[in-house]
Coordinates of C-alpha atoms and ligand atoms in Angstrom, one line a residue:
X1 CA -16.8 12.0 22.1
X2 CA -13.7 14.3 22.6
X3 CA -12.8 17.4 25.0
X4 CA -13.7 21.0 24.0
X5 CA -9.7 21.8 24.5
X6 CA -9.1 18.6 22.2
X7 CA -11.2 19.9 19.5
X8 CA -9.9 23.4 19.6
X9 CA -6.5 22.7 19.0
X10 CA -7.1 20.0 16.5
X11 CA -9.2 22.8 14.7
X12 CA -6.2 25.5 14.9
X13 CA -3.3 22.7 14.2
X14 CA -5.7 22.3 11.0
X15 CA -6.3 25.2 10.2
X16 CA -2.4 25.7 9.8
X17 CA -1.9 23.8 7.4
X18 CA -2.1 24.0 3.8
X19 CA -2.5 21.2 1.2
X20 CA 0.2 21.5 -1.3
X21 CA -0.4 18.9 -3.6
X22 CA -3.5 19.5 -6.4
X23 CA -6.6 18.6 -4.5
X24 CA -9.3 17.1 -6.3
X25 CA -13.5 18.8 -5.3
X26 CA -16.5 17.3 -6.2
X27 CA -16.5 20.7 -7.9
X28 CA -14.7 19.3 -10.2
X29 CA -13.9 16.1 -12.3
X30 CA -10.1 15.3 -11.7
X31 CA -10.0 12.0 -9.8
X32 CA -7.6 11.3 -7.2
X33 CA -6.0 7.7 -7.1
X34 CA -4.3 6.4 -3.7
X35 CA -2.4 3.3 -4.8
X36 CA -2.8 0.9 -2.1
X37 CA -0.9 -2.0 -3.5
X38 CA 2.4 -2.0 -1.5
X39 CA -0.1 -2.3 1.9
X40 CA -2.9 -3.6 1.2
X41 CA -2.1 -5.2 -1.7
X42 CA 1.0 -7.4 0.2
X43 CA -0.7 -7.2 3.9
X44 CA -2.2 -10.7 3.1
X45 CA 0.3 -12.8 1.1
X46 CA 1.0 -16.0 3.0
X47 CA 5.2 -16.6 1.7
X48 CA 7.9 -14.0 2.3
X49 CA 8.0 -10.7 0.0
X50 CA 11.7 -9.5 0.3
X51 CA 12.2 -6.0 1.0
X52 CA 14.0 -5.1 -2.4
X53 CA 10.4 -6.2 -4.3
X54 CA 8.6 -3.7 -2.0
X55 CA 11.0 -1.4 -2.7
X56 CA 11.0 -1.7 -6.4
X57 CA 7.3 -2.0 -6.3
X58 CA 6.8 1.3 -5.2
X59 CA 9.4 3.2 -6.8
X60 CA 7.9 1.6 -10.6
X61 CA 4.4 3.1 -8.8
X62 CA 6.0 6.7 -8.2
X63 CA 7.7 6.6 -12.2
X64 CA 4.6 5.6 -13.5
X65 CA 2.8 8.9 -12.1
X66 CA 1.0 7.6 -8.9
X67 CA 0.7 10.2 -7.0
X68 CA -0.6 8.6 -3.3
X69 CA 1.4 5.6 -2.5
X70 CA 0.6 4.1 0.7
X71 CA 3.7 2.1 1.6
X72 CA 3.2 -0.2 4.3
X73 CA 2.1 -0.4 7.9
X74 CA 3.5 0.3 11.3
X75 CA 1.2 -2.7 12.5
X76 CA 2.7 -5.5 15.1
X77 CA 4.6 -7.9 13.0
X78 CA 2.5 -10.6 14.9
X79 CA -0.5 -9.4 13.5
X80 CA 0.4 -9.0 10.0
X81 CA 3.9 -10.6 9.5
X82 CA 3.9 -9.6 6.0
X83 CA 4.2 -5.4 7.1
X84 CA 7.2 -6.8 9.2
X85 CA 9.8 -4.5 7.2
X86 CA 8.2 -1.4 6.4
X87 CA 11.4 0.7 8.6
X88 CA 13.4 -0.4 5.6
X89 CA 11.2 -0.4 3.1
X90 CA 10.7 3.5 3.2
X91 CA 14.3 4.2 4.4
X92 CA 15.7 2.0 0.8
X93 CA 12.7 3.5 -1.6
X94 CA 13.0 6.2 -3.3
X95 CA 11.3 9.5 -2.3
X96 CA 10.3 11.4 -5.8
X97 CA 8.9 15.0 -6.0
X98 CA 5.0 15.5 -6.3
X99 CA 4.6 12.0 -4.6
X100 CA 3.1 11.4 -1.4
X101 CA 4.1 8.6 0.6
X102 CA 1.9 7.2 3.4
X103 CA 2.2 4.3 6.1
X104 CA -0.3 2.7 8.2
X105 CA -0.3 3.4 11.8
X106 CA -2.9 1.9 14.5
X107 CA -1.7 3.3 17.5
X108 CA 0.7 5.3 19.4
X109 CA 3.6 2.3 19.6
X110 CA 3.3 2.1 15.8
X111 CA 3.3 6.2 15.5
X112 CA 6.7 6.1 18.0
X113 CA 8.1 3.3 15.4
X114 CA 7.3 5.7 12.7
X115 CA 9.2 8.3 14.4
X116 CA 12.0 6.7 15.3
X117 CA 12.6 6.3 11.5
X118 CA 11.9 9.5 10.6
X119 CA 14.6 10.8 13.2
X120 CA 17.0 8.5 12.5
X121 CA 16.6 9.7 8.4
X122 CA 16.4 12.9 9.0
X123 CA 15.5 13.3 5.3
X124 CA 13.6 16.8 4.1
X125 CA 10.7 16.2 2.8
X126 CA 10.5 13.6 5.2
X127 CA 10.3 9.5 3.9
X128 CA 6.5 9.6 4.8
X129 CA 4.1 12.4 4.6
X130 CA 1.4 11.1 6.3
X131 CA -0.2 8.3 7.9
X132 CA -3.4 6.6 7.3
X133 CA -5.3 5.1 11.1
X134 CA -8.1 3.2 10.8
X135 CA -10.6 1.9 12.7
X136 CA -14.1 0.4 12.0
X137 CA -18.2 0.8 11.6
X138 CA -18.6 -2.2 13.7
X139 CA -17.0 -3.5 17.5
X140 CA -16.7 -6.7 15.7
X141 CA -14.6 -5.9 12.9
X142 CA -12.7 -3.7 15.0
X143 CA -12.0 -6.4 17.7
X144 CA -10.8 -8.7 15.1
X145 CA -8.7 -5.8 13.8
X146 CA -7.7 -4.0 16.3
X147 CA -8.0 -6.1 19.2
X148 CA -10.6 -3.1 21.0
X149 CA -14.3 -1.8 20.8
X150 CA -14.4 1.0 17.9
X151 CA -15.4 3.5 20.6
X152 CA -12.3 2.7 22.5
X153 CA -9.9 2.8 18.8
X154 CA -11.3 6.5 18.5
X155 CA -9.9 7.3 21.8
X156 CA -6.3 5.7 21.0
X157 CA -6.0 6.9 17.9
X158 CA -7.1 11.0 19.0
X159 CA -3.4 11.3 20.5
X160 CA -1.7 9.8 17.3
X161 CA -3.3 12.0 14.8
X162 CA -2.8 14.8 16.9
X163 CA 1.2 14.2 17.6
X164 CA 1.2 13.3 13.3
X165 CA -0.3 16.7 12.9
X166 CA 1.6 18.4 15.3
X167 CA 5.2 16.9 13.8
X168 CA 4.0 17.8 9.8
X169 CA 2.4 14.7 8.7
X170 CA -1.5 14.5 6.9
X171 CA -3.7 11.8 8.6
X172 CA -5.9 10.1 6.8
X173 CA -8.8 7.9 8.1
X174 CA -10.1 4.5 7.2
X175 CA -13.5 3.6 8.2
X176 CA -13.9 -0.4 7.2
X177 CA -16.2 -2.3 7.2
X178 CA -18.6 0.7 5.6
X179 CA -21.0 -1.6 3.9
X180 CA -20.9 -4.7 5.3
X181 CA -19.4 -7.0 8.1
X182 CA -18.0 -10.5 7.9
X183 CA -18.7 -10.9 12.0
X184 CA -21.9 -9.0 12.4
X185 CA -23.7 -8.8 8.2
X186 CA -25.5 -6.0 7.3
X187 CA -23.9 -2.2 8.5
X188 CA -26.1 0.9 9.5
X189 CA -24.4 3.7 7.8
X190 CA -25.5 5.9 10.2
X191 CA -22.6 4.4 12.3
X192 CA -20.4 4.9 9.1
X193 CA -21.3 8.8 9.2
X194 CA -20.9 9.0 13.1
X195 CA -17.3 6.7 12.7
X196 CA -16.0 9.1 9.6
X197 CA -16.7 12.3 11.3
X198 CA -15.0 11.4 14.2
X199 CA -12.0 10.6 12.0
X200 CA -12.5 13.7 10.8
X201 CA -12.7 15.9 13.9
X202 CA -9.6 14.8 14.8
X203 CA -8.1 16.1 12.1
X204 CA -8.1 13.7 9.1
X205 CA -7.7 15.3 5.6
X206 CA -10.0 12.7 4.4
X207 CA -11.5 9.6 5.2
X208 CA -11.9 6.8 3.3
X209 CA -14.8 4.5 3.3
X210 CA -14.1 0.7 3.1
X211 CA -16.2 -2.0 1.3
X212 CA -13.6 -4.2 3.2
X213 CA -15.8 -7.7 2.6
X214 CA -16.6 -6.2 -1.2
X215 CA -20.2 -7.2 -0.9
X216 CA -21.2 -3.7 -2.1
X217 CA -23.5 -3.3 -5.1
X218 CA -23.4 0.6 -6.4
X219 CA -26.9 1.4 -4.8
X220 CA -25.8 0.7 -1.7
X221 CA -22.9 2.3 -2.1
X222 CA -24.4 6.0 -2.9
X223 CA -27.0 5.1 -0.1
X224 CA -24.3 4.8 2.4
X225 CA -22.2 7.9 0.9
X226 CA -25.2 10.0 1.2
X227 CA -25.7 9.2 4.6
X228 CA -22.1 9.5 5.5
X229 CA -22.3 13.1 3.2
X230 CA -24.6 14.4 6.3
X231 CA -21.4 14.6 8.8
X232 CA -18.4 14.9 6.3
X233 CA -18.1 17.0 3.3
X234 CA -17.9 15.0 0.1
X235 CA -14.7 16.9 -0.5
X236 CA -13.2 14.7 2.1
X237 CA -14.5 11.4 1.6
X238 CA -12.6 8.4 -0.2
X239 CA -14.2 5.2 -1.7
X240 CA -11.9 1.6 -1.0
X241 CA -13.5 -1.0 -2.6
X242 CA -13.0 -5.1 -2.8
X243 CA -13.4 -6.8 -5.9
X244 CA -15.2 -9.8 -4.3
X245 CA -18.3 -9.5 -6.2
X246 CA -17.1 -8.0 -9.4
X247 CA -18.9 -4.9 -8.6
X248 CA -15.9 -2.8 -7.3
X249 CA -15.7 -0.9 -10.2
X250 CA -19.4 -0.1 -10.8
X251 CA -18.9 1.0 -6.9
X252 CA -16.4 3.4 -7.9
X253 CA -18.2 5.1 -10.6
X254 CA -21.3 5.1 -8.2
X255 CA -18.8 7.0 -5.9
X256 CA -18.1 9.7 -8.2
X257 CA -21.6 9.8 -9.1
X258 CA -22.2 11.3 -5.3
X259 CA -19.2 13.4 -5.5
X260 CA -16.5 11.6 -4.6
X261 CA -13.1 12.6 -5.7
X262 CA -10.6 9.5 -4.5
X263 CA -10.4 6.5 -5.2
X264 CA -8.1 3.7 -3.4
X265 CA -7.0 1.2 -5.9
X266 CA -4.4 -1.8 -5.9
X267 CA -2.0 -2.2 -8.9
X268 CA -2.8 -5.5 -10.2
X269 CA -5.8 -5.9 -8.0
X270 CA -4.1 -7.2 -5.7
X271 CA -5.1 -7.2 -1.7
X272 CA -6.9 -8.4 0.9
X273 CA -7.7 -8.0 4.8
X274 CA -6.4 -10.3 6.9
X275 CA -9.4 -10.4 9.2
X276 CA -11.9 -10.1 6.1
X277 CA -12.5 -13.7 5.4
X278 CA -13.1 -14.5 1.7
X279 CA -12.6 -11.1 0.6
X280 CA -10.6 -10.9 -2.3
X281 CA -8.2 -7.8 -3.4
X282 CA -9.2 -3.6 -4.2
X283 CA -10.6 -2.9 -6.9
X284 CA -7.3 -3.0 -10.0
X285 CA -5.4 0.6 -10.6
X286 CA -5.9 -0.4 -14.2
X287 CA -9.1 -1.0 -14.0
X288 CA -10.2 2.2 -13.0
X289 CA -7.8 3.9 -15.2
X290 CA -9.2 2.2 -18.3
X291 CA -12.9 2.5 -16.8
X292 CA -12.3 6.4 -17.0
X293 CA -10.9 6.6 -20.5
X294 CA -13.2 8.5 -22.3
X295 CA -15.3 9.6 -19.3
X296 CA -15.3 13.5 -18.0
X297 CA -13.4 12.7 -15.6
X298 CA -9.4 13.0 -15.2
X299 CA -7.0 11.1 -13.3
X300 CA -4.9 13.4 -11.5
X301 CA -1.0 12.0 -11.8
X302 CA 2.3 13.2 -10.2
X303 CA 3.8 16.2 -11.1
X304 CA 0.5 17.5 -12.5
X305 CA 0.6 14.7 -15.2
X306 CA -1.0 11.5 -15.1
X307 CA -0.9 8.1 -14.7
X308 CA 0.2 6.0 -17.2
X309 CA -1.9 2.8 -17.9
X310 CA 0.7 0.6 -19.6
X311 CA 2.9 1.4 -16.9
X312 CA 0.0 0.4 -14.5
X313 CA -0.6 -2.8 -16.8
X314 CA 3.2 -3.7 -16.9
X315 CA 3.5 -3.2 -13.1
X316 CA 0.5 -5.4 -12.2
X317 CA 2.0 -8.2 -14.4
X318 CA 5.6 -7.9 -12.8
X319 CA 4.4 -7.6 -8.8
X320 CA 1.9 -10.7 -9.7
X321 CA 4.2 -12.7 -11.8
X322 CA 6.9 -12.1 -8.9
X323 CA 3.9 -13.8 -5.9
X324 CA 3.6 -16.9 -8.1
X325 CA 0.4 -16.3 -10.2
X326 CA -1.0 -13.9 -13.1
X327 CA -2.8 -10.2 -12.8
X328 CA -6.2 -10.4 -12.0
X329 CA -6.5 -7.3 -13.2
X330 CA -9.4 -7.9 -16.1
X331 CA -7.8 -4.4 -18.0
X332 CA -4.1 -5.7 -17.2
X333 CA -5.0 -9.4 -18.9
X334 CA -7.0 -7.9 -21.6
X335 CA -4.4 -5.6 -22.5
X336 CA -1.2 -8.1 -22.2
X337 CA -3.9 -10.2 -24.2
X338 CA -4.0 -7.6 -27.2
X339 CA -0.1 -6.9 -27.2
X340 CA 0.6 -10.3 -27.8
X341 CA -1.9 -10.7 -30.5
X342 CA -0.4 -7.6 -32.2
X343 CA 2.9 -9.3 -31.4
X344 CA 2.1 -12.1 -33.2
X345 CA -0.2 -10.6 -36.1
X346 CA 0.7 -6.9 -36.8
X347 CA -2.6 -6.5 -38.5
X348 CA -4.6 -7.1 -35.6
X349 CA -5.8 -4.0 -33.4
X350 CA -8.1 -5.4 -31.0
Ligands
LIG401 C1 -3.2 -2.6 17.1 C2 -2.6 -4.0 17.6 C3 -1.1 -3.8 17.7 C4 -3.1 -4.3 18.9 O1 -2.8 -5.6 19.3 P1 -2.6 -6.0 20.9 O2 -2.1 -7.4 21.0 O3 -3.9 -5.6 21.6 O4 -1.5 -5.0 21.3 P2 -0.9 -4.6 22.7 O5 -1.0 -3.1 22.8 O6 -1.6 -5.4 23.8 O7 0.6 -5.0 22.6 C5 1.0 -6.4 22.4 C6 2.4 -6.5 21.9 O8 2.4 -5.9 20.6 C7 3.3 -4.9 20.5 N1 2.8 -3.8 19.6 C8 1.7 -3.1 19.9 N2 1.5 -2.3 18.9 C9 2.5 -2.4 18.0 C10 2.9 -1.8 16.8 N3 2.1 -0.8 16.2 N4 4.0 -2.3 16.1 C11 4.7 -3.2 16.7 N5 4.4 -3.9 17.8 C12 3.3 -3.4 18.5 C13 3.5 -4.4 22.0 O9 4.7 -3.7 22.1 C14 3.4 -5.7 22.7 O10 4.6 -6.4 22.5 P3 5.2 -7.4 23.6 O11 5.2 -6.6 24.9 O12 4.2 -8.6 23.7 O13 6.5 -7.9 23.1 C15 -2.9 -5.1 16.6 O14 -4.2 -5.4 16.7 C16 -2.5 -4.8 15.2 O15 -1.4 -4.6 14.8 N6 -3.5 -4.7 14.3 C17 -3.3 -4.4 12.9 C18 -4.1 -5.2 12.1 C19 -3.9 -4.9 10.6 O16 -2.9 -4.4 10.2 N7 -5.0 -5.1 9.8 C20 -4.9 -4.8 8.4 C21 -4.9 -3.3 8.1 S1 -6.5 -2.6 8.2 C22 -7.2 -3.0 6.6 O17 -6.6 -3.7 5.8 C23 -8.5 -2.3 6.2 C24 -8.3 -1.2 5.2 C25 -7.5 0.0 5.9 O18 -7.5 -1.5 4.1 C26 -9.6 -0.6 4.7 C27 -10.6 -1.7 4.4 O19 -10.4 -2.4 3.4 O20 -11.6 -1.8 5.1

């Protein structure tokens, strides 16, 4: 799919660069969480979010030890109005040590935005690290998404990776539609493996696989990861999974389970794709942080700490409470639940 030149330099512009944050293996049990609440959480919300909630949304994210924060999108405003601000958003957040901060970028115009932004900052460590492109296991998801054939996405987004890469930023891939397809049903995930590795020969750090329409049950997920495991290294591969069905967080354990060491999560469960009809939001922050208490595993936080679930529970409540309805966050309820009881009744504990 790409030139022998291409590939060349993308392998020595890679193999340049070091990771300097704490990079979770499936060699080992420390989970990495990428919150996705500010994008893909907000990309879908019909009224107006105002710049100083995204703002404060992320910067309660960063305090409370998430250490992946993707903050918006680069997108056309027409597409998604709701991404229409994220030049201010990242120029007003803050920018805390041991925190990445990512953007959404689907092609070079959004990339040039990006740019602009960065240049006029000037800021070092730069206001994002990296940038997540995505594309699609299916022409028909990635029509409605991207207005192109997936084939023809891969070809756009070669040169945007390779400019990120070659101005400092990670890239970071986004395969959708990994399990199922709201325009075209059931997905061969031999497609997912041949989509993620070309993600990944072009230079991604890791590519994360979507359960976009979150119709995924956790067989089906470790079948598709252990066909997309012939073409990437599990060390790179993310899991992104919708909460449609209830399952997404049996999906993440099932995940793990095949090695997977990140996880993309939404504070408050919130979230949504625009052109994923009926899909609900990503599987809650809190949810997965409470599902793996008392599991071998660790959640790796900012800073080499962690991240902290009351935090989580009090920022899911806030963000929701502030778009007009209540966490649906089953942990975030559950808990608020069992605060108020102790509120009320000191004696109670549960
Ligand atoms: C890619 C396009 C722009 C193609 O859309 P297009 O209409 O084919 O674009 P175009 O290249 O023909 O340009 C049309 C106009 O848009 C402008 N334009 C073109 N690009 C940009 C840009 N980057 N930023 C701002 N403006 C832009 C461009 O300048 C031009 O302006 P005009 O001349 O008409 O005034 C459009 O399809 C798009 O923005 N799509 C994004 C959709 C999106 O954001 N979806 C949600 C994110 S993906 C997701 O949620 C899934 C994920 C990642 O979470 C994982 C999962 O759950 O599966």
């Amino acid at each position: 799919m790409f030139s022998q030149t291409t590939r060349c330099a993308l392998r020595s512009t890679r193999l340049t660069r070091r990771r300097t944050f704490a990079t979770a293996s499936a060699s080992n049990n420390l989970v990495n969480i990428v919150e996705v609440g500010p994008r893909d959480g907000l990309q879908n919300e019909k009224g107006v979010i105002p710049v100083d909630v995204k703002v404060e949304l992320i910067n309660r994210l960063a305090r409370a030890g998430a250490q992946n924060i993707e903050t918006g999108s680069f997108v056309s405003p027409k597409w998604v109005p709701q991404m229409g601000g994220t030049s201010e958003v990242i120029t007003r957040m803050e920018r805390l040590p041991g925190v990445r901060y990512a953007v959404l970028v689907p092609n070079q115009k959004g990339l040039d935005n990006l740019f602009t932004v960065l240049d006029e900052t000037k800021l070092t460590p730069p206001i994002s690290d990296e940038i997540s492109i995505f594309t699609a296991a299916t022409d028909a998801f990635t029509r409605a998404n991207l207005n192109t054939t997936t084939a023809e996405s891969l070809l756009r987004l070669e040169p945007v990776a390779r400019a990120a890469l070659d101005r400092g930023l990670r890239v970071r891939g986004y395969v959708s539609v990994a399990i199922a397809c709201p325009y075209s049903g059931p997905v061969d995930f031999k497609r997912v493996r041949e989509v993620a590795k070309a993600l990944a020969d072009m230079g991604c750090y890791e590519v994360s696989l979507g359960d976009t329409v979150g119709q995924g049950t956790p067989n089906k997920v470790a079948e598709m990861i252990e066909e997309v495991k012939k073409g990437v290294p599990v060390e790179k591969l993310a899991g992104h999974f919708h909460d449609t069905y209830g399952t997404a967080v049996a999906n993440v354990f099932a995940a793990l389970a095949q090695g997977v060491r990140t996880i993309d999560s939404s504070v408050g469960g919130l979230g949504g794709c625009p052109y994923s009809p009926g899909a609900t939001g990503n599987v809650a922050t809190e949810d997965v942080l409470y599902a793996l208490r008392d599991s071998h595993y660790q959640v790796a936080g900012s800073n080499n700490g962690t991240i902290n679930l009351d935090d989580m529970v009090n920022i899911g409540w806030w963000i929701s409470e502030k778009l007009g309805r209540d966490s649906v966050s089953r942990a975030g309820r559950a808990i608020r639940a069992r605060r108020q009881r102790e509120e009320s009744d000191p004696k109670v504990k549960l």
